[in-house]
PDB file of C-alpha atoms and ligand atoms in Angstrom:
ATOM      1  CA  MET A   1       0.000   0.000   0.000  1.00  0.00           C
ATOM      2  CA  ILE A   2       1.181   3.528  -0.788  1.00  0.00           C
ATOM      3  CA  ILE A   3      -0.045   6.446   1.312  1.00  0.00           C
ATOM      4  CA  ALA A   4       0.542   9.907  -0.171  1.00  0.00           C
ATOM      5  CA  ILE A   5       0.474  12.908   2.128  1.00  0.00           C
ATOM      6  CA  ASP A   6       0.745  16.408   0.732  1.00  0.00           C
ATOM      7  CA  GLY A   7       0.317  19.839   2.195  1.00  0.00           C
ATOM      8  CA  PRO A   8       1.884  23.251   2.724  1.00  0.00           C
ATOM      9  CA  ALA A   9       4.915  24.123   4.844  1.00  0.00           C
ATOM     10  CA  ALA A  10       4.717  23.162   8.522  1.00  0.00           C
ATOM     11  CA  SER A  11       1.247  21.639   8.172  1.00  0.00           C
ATOM     12  CA  GLY A  12       2.273  18.631  10.255  1.00  0.00           C
ATOM     13  CA  LYS A  13       2.524  16.197   7.352  1.00  0.00           C
ATOM     14  CA  GLY A  14       6.038  15.032   8.281  1.00  0.00           C
ATOM     15  CA  THR A  15       5.074  14.027  11.804  1.00  0.00           C
ATOM     16  CA  LEU A  16       1.881  12.483  10.499  1.00  0.00           C
ATOM     17  CA  GLY A  17       3.784  10.533   7.820  1.00  0.00           C
ATOM     18  CA  LYS A  18       6.231   9.174  10.369  1.00  0.00           C
ATOM     19  CA  ARG A  19       3.473   8.119  12.742  1.00  0.00           C
ATOM     20  CA  LEU A  20       1.392   6.463  10.023  1.00  0.00           C
ATOM     21  CA  ALA A  21       4.415   4.550   8.737  1.00  0.00           C
ATOM     22  CA  HIS A  22       5.054   3.305  12.254  1.00  0.00           C
ATOM     23  CA  HIS A  23       1.396   2.346  12.723  1.00  0.00           C
ATOM     24  CA  TYR A  24       1.226   0.312   9.506  1.00  0.00           C
ATOM     25  CA  GLY A  25       4.816  -1.008   9.551  1.00  0.00           C
ATOM     26  CA  TYR A  26       5.696   0.817   6.342  1.00  0.00           C
ATOM     27  CA  ARG A  27       8.745   2.839   5.332  1.00  0.00           C
ATOM     28  CA  HIS A  28       8.542   6.640   5.408  1.00  0.00           C
ATOM     29  CA  LEU A  29      10.069   9.250   3.129  1.00  0.00           C
ATOM     30  CA  ASP A  30       9.902  12.951   3.935  1.00  0.00           C
ATOM     31  CA  THR A  31      10.470  14.181   0.381  1.00  0.00           C
ATOM     32  CA  GLY A  32      11.079  17.767   1.527  1.00  0.00           C
ATOM     33  CA  VAL A  33      14.416  16.543   2.874  1.00  0.00           C
ATOM     34  CA  ILE A  34      15.516  15.667  -0.661  1.00  0.00           C
ATOM     35  CA  TYR A  35      15.044  19.237  -1.895  1.00  0.00           C
ATOM     36  CA  ARG A  36      16.552  20.596   1.306  1.00  0.00           C
ATOM     37  CA  ALA A  37      19.629  18.397   0.731  1.00  0.00           C
ATOM     38  CA  VAL A  38      20.028  19.734  -2.820  1.00  0.00           C
ATOM     39  CA  ALA A  39      19.702  23.333  -1.598  1.00  0.00           C
ATOM     40  CA  TYR A  40      22.129  22.726   1.248  1.00  0.00           C
ATOM     41  CA  ALA A  41      24.725  21.247  -1.129  1.00  0.00           C
ATOM     42  CA  LEU A  42      24.543  24.426  -3.229  1.00  0.00           C
ATOM     43  CA  MET A  43      24.743  26.677  -0.182  1.00  0.00           C
ATOM     44  CA  GLU A  44      27.771  24.759   1.101  1.00  0.00           C
ATOM     45  CA  SER A  45      29.616  24.943  -2.199  1.00  0.00           C
ATOM     46  CA  GLY A  46      28.818  28.643  -2.619  1.00  0.00           C
ATOM     47  CA  HIS A  47      26.592  28.231  -5.683  1.00  0.00           C
ATOM     48  CA  ASP A  48      23.581  30.391  -6.432  1.00  0.00           C
ATOM     49  CA  LEU A  49      20.335  28.518  -5.649  1.00  0.00           C
ATOM     50  CA  ARG A  50      19.097  29.327  -9.154  1.00  0.00           C
ATOM     51  CA  ASP A  51      22.188  27.836 -10.831  1.00  0.00           C
ATOM     52  CA  GLU A  52      20.448  25.084 -12.779  1.00  0.00           C
ATOM     53  CA  ALA A  53      23.544  23.087 -13.774  1.00  0.00           C
ATOM     54  CA  ALA A  54      24.877  23.026 -10.207  1.00  0.00           C
ATOM     55  CA  ALA A  55      21.438  22.129  -8.805  1.00  0.00           C
ATOM     56  CA  VAL A  56      21.020  19.246 -11.257  1.00  0.00           C
ATOM     57  CA  GLN A  57      24.499  17.997 -10.377  1.00  0.00           C
ATOM     58  CA  ALA A  58      23.681  18.147  -6.657  1.00  0.00           C
ATOM     59  CA  ALA A  59      20.461  16.204  -7.327  1.00  0.00           C
ATOM     60  CA  LEU A  60      22.398  13.541  -9.257  1.00  0.00           C
ATOM     61  CA  GLU A  61      24.859  13.220  -6.375  1.00  0.00           C
ATOM     62  CA  LEU A  62      22.131  12.988  -3.726  1.00  0.00           C
ATOM     63  CA  ASP A  63      23.267  10.899  -0.765  1.00  0.00           C
ATOM     64  CA  PRO A  64      20.396   9.597   1.424  1.00  0.00           C
ATOM     65  CA  GLU A  65      22.952   8.889   4.167  1.00  0.00           C
ATOM     66  CA  LYS A  66      23.073  12.655   4.722  1.00  0.00           C
ATOM     67  CA  PHE A  67      19.308  13.149   5.137  1.00  0.00           C
ATOM     68  CA  GLY A  68      19.702  13.163   8.931  1.00  0.00           C
ATOM     69  CA  ASN A  69      21.932  16.263   8.928  1.00  0.00           C
ATOM     70  CA  PRO A  70      20.312  18.761  11.365  1.00  0.00           C
ATOM     71  CA  ALA A  71      21.383  21.635   9.076  1.00  0.00           C
ATOM     72  CA  LEU A  72      18.654  20.509   6.650  1.00  0.00           C
ATOM     73  CA  LYS A  73      15.986  21.443   9.192  1.00  0.00           C
ATOM     74  CA  THR A  74      16.779  25.149   9.263  1.00  0.00           C
ATOM     75  CA  GLN A  75      14.569  27.848   7.811  1.00  0.00           C
ATOM     76  CA  ALA A  76      17.350  28.773   5.347  1.00  0.00           C
ATOM     77  CA  ALA A  77      17.460  25.214   3.980  1.00  0.00           C
ATOM     78  CA  GLY A  78      13.651  25.198   3.668  1.00  0.00           C
ATOM     79  CA  GLU A  79      13.640  28.498   1.832  1.00  0.00           C
ATOM     80  CA  GLY A  80      16.478  27.267  -0.425  1.00  0.00           C
ATOM     81  CA  ALA A  81      14.575  24.030  -1.074  1.00  0.00           C
ATOM     82  CA  SER A  82      11.582  25.977  -2.296  1.00  0.00           C
ATOM     83  CA  ILE A  83      13.839  27.719  -4.849  1.00  0.00           C
ATOM     84  CA  VAL A  84      15.682  24.650  -6.209  1.00  0.00           C
ATOM     85  CA  SER A  85      12.485  22.594  -6.253  1.00  0.00           C
ATOM     86  CA  ALA A  86      11.018  24.915  -8.886  1.00  0.00           C
ATOM     87  CA  ILE A  87      13.728  23.860 -11.378  1.00  0.00           C
ATOM     88  CA  PRO A  88      12.089  21.268 -13.657  1.00  0.00           C
ATOM     89  CA  ARG A  89      15.267  19.246 -14.329  1.00  0.00           C
ATOM     90  CA  VAL A  90      15.954  18.947 -10.605  1.00  0.00           C
ATOM     91  CA  ARG A  91      12.484  17.444 -10.090  1.00  0.00           C
ATOM     92  CA  GLU A  92      12.996  15.121 -13.037  1.00  0.00           C
ATOM     93  CA  VAL A  93      16.261  13.769 -11.596  1.00  0.00           C
ATOM     94  CA  LEU A  94      14.624  13.163  -8.189  1.00  0.00           C
ATOM     95  CA  LEU A  95      11.492  11.484  -9.537  1.00  0.00           C
ATOM     96  CA  ASN A  96      12.856   7.940  -9.874  1.00  0.00           C
ATOM     97  CA  PHE A  97      14.369   7.907  -6.414  1.00  0.00           C
ATOM     98  CA  GLN A  98      10.972   8.730  -4.932  1.00  0.00           C
ATOM     99  CA  ARG A  99       9.026   6.280  -7.117  1.00  0.00           C
ATOM    100  CA  GLN A 100      11.469   3.489  -6.318  1.00  0.00           C
ATOM    101  CA  PHE A 101      11.132   4.211  -2.617  1.00  0.00           C
ATOM    102  CA  ALA A 102       7.340   4.040  -2.934  1.00  0.00           C
ATOM    103  CA  ALA A 103       7.407   0.772  -4.881  1.00  0.00           C
ATOM    104  CA  ASP A 104       9.624  -1.245  -2.530  1.00  0.00           C
ATOM    105  CA  PRO A 105       7.728  -3.620  -0.204  1.00  0.00           C
ATOM    106  CA  PRO A 106       6.019  -3.797   2.239  1.00  0.00           C
ATOM    107  CA  GLY A 107       4.459  -0.368   1.654  1.00  0.00           C
ATOM    108  CA  ALA A 108       5.364   3.269   2.040  1.00  0.00           C
ATOM    109  CA  VAL A 109       4.207   6.618   3.285  1.00  0.00           C
ATOM    110  CA  LEU A 110       5.591   9.598   1.353  1.00  0.00           C
ATOM    111  CA  ASP A 111       4.960  13.186   2.312  1.00  0.00           C
ATOM    112  CA  GLY A 112       5.581  16.289   0.240  1.00  0.00           C
ATOM    113  CA  ARG A 113       3.863  18.639  -2.174  1.00  0.00           C
ATOM    114  CA  ASP A 114       3.280  16.543  -5.314  1.00  0.00           C
ATOM    115  CA  ILE A 115       3.123  12.951  -4.072  1.00  0.00           C
ATOM    116  CA  GLY A 116      -0.556  12.422  -4.901  1.00  0.00           C
ATOM    117  CA  THR A 117      -0.444  14.428  -8.126  1.00  0.00           C
ATOM    118  CA  VAL A 118       2.917  13.571  -9.757  1.00  0.00           C
ATOM    119  CA  ILE A 119       5.089  11.067  -7.858  1.00  0.00           C
ATOM    120  CA  CYS A 120       2.428   8.476  -6.955  1.00  0.00           C
ATOM    121  CA  PRO A 121      -0.767   9.363  -8.833  1.00  0.00           C
ATOM    122  CA  ASP A 122      -1.947   5.771  -8.210  1.00  0.00           C
ATOM    123  CA  ALA A 123      -1.368   5.877  -4.433  1.00  0.00           C
ATOM    124  CA  ASP A 124      -3.930   3.830  -2.501  1.00  0.00           C
ATOM    125  CA  VAL A 125      -4.800   6.711  -0.186  1.00  0.00           C
ATOM    126  CA  LYS A 126      -4.100  10.421  -0.656  1.00  0.00           C
ATOM    127  CA  ILE A 127      -4.389  12.891   2.177  1.00  0.00           C
ATOM    128  CA  PHE A 128      -3.967  16.653   1.811  1.00  0.00           C
ATOM    129  CA  VAL A 129      -3.166  18.248   5.155  1.00  0.00           C
ATOM    130  CA  VAL A 130      -4.043  21.872   5.772  1.00  0.00           C
ATOM    131  CA  ALA A 131      -3.771  24.120   8.826  1.00  0.00           C
ATOM    132  CA  ASP A 132      -4.190  27.825   9.534  1.00  0.00           C
ATOM    133  CA  PRO A 133      -0.904  29.628   8.664  1.00  0.00           C
ATOM    134  CA  ARG A 134      -0.757  31.210  12.148  1.00  0.00           C
ATOM    135  CA  VAL A 135      -1.037  27.780  13.770  1.00  0.00           C
ATOM    136  CA  ARG A 136       1.703  26.468  11.474  1.00  0.00           C
ATOM    137  CA  ALA A 137       3.962  29.425  12.290  1.00  0.00           C
ATOM    138  CA  ARG A 138       3.446  28.892  16.014  1.00  0.00           C
ATOM    139  CA  ARG A 139       4.327  25.174  15.756  1.00  0.00           C
ATOM    140  CA  ARG A 140       7.420  25.810  13.601  1.00  0.00           C
ATOM    141  CA  THR A 141       8.629  28.509  15.993  1.00  0.00           C
ATOM    142  CA  MET A 142       8.253  26.192  18.992  1.00  0.00           C
ATOM    143  CA  GLU A 143      10.095  23.393  17.170  1.00  0.00           C
ATOM    144  CA  ALA A 144      12.986  25.709  16.274  1.00  0.00           C
ATOM    145  CA  ARG A 145      13.218  26.970  19.850  1.00  0.00           C
ATOM    146  CA  ALA A 146      13.150  23.400  21.152  1.00  0.00           C
ATOM    147  CA  ARG A 147      16.204  22.733  18.977  1.00  0.00           C
ATOM    148  CA  GLY A 148      17.908  25.693  20.637  1.00  0.00           C
ATOM    149  CA  GLU A 149      17.536  28.030  17.627  1.00  0.00           C
ATOM    150  CA  GLN A 150      16.266  31.579  17.857  1.00  0.00           C
ATOM    151  CA  ALA A 151      12.982  32.033  16.033  1.00  0.00           C
ATOM    152  CA  ASP A 152      10.727  35.026  15.589  1.00  0.00           C
ATOM    153  CA  GLU A 153       7.131  33.932  15.037  1.00  0.00           C
ATOM    154  CA  ALA A 154       6.257  36.833  12.731  1.00  0.00           C
ATOM    155  CA  ALA A 155       9.291  36.079  10.528  1.00  0.00           C
ATOM    156  CA  VAL A 156       8.418  32.373  10.484  1.00  0.00           C
ATOM    157  CA  LEU A 157       4.858  33.250   9.418  1.00  0.00           C
ATOM    158  CA  ALA A 158       6.149  35.497   6.616  1.00  0.00           C
ATOM    159  CA  ASP A 159       8.466  32.697   5.445  1.00  0.00           C
ATOM    160  CA  ILE A 160       5.654  30.142   5.469  1.00  0.00           C
ATOM    161  CA  ILE A 161       3.352  32.418   3.466  1.00  0.00           C
ATOM    162  CA  GLN A 162       6.081  33.206   0.940  1.00  0.00           C
ATOM    163  CA  ARG A 163       6.983  29.526   0.560  1.00  0.00           C
ATOM    164  CA  ASP A 164       3.328  28.469   0.130  1.00  0.00           C
ATOM    165  CA  GLU A 165       2.882  31.101  -2.587  1.00  0.00           C
ATOM    166  CA  ARG A 166       6.005  29.971  -4.439  1.00  0.00           C
ATOM    167  CA  ASP A 167       5.051  26.286  -4.140  1.00  0.00           C
ATOM    168  CA  LYS A 168       1.451  26.909  -5.262  1.00  0.00           C
ATOM    169  CA  ASN A 169       2.266  29.130  -8.198  1.00  0.00           C
ATOM    170  CA  ARG A 170       5.204  27.349  -9.809  1.00  0.00           C
ATOM    171  CA  PRO A 171       4.441  25.931 -13.248  1.00  0.00           C
ATOM    172  CA  ILE A 172       5.857  22.483 -12.455  1.00  0.00           C
ATOM    173  CA  ALA A 173       4.293  20.151  -9.854  1.00  0.00           C
ATOM    174  CA  PRO A 174       2.564  22.958  -7.944  1.00  0.00           C
ATOM    175  CA  LEU A 175       1.262  22.391  -4.445  1.00  0.00           C
ATOM    176  CA  LYS A 176      -2.382  21.381  -4.827  1.00  0.00           C
ATOM    177  CA  PRO A 177      -4.625  18.571  -3.655  1.00  0.00           C
ATOM    178  CA  ALA A 178      -5.093  15.656  -6.065  1.00  0.00           C
ATOM    179  CA  ALA A 179      -8.689  15.381  -7.271  1.00  0.00           C
ATOM    180  CA  ASP A 180      -9.086  12.190  -5.211  1.00  0.00           C
ATOM    181  CA  ALA A 181      -7.316  13.433  -2.063  1.00  0.00           C
ATOM    182  CA  TYR A 182      -9.017  13.582   1.340  1.00  0.00           C
ATOM    183  CA  LEU A 183      -8.655  16.920   3.076  1.00  0.00           C
ATOM    184  CA  LEU A 184      -7.461  16.827   6.687  1.00  0.00           C
ATOM    185  CA  ASP A 185      -7.563  20.152   8.532  1.00  0.00           C
ATOM    186  CA  ASN A 186      -5.416  19.807  11.605  1.00  0.00           C
ATOM    187  CA  SER A 187      -5.584  23.452  12.793  1.00  0.00           C
ATOM    188  CA  GLN A 188      -7.475  22.347  15.902  1.00  0.00           C
ATOM    189  CA  LEU A 189      -5.958  18.880  16.307  1.00  0.00           C
ATOM    190  CA  ASP A 190      -2.961  17.804  18.318  1.00  0.00           C
ATOM    191  CA  ILE A 191      -0.597  15.141  16.931  1.00  0.00           C
ATOM    192  CA  GLU A 192      -2.658  12.233  18.268  1.00  0.00           C
ATOM    193  CA  GLY A 193      -5.869  13.749  16.904  1.00  0.00           C
ATOM    194  CA  GLY A 194      -4.312  14.199  13.467  1.00  0.00           C
ATOM    195  CA  VAL A 195      -3.029  10.613  13.423  1.00  0.00           C
ATOM    196  CA  ARG A 196      -6.440   9.283  14.432  1.00  0.00           C
ATOM    197  CA  ALA A 197      -8.193  11.332  11.755  1.00  0.00           C
ATOM    198  CA  ALA A 198      -5.756  10.051   9.111  1.00  0.00           C
ATOM    199  CA  ILE A 199      -6.153   6.422  10.207  1.00  0.00           C
ATOM    200  CA  ASP A 200      -9.941   6.851  10.014  1.00  0.00           C
ATOM    201  CA  ILE A 201      -9.583   8.055   6.413  1.00  0.00           C
ATOM    202  CA  ILE A 202      -7.240   5.194   5.475  1.00  0.00           C
ATOM    203  CA  GLU A 203      -9.431   2.548   7.070  1.00  0.00           C
ATOM    204  CA  ALA A 204     -12.549   3.952   5.414  1.00  0.00           C
ATOM    205  CA  VAL A 205     -10.825   3.807   2.014  1.00  0.00           C
ATOM    206  CA  ARG A 206      -9.663   0.246   2.656  1.00  0.00           C
ATOM    207  CA  ALA A 207     -13.118  -0.866   3.808  1.00  0.00           C
ATOM    208  CA  GLY A 208     -14.716   0.732   0.757  1.00  0.00           C
ATOM    209  CA  ARG A 209     -12.239  -1.040  -1.485  1.00  0.00           C
ATOM    210  CA  SER A 210     -12.765  -4.485   0.017  1.00  0.00           C
ATOM    211  CA  ARG A 211     -16.548  -4.043  -0.310  1.00  0.00           C
ATOM    212  CA  GLY A 212     -16.253  -2.688  -3.807  1.00  0.00           C
TER     213      GLY A 212
HETATM  214  O1  LIG B 301       8.260  20.020   3.468  1.00  0.00           O
HETATM  215  P1  LIG B 301       9.484  20.895   3.547  1.00  0.00           P
HETATM  216  O2  LIG B 301       9.272  22.172   4.265  1.00  0.00           O
HETATM  217  O3  LIG B 301      10.681  20.153   4.062  1.00  0.00           O
HETATM  218  O4  LIG B 301       9.816  21.249   2.021  1.00  0.00           O
HETATM  219  C1  LIG B 301      10.790  22.199   1.660  1.00  0.00           C
HETATM  220  C2  LIG B 301      10.502  22.692   0.246  1.00  0.00           C
HETATM  221  O5  LIG B 301      10.784  21.637  -0.690  1.00  0.00           O
HETATM  222  C3  LIG B 301       9.052  23.076  -0.019  1.00  0.00           C
HETATM  223  O6  LIG B 301       8.784  24.424   0.286  1.00  0.00           O
HETATM  224  C4  LIG B 301       8.890  22.782  -1.508  1.00  0.00           C
HETATM  225  O7  LIG B 301       9.270  23.886  -2.286  1.00  0.00           O
HETATM  226  C5  LIG B 301       9.870  21.675  -1.778  1.00  0.00           C
HETATM  227  N1  LIG B 301       9.209  20.373  -1.929  1.00  0.00           N
HETATM  228  C6  LIG B 301       8.681  20.078  -3.170  1.00  0.00           C
HETATM  229  N2  LIG B 301       8.118  18.863  -3.399  1.00  0.00           N
HETATM  230  C7  LIG B 301       8.048  17.958  -2.423  1.00  0.00           C
HETATM  231  C8  LIG B 301       8.552  18.255  -1.131  1.00  0.00           C
HETATM  232  C9  LIG B 301       9.110  19.490  -0.913  1.00  0.00           C
HETATM  233  O8  LIG B 301       8.725  20.902  -4.085  1.00  0.00           O
HETATM  234  N3  LIG B 301       7.521  16.765  -2.700  1.00  0.00           N
END
């Protein structure tokens, strides 16, 4: 089974993806990390984030062993990711890695922006997570502070809004719900509540399928 989770920045899809993978015994891929890793490679080597040739090269040299690097979690890496991810050839290079991850048994949960629309259009269940931008900014700020980073909530909110706009309006693989995605608004839900709501959706889809 493939579960696709999409949604805007800091909507809680990463935590949800991890928890669902654990619940079902599947593997989990936070696809945002891939774009963050490409951006970080460019930042480290002093390249411009819009340098297409360098970005494509970084995508080709992607090393999943480095996905755990805490530097990928920063706001700068997220902002950089939203710039490199708009380069069509970068997305093309990263497509197979993601599809292969999804196809390997026993099943997978992928979260990102275009999982249900482009990467896994045939996913068994698609969930599009939304949350009020102010709630997302508050959560991101708390997370950053918990990691010992300084974070200004108003700046985080501005970053989230800017990133959402860029992700929604890019011509390639824009952020949008697949036509057959279930909407999950977790503005008022805590982590447990969000996980329960997602499991309810997944189980309802499965039950419908086995009846069908
Ligand atoms: O989800 P996260 O904040 O880690 O994503 C960072 C950026 O990577 C997003 O703003 C988006 O531009 C890009 N991204 C994407 N497609 C995905 C996942 C992330 O374009 N599947």
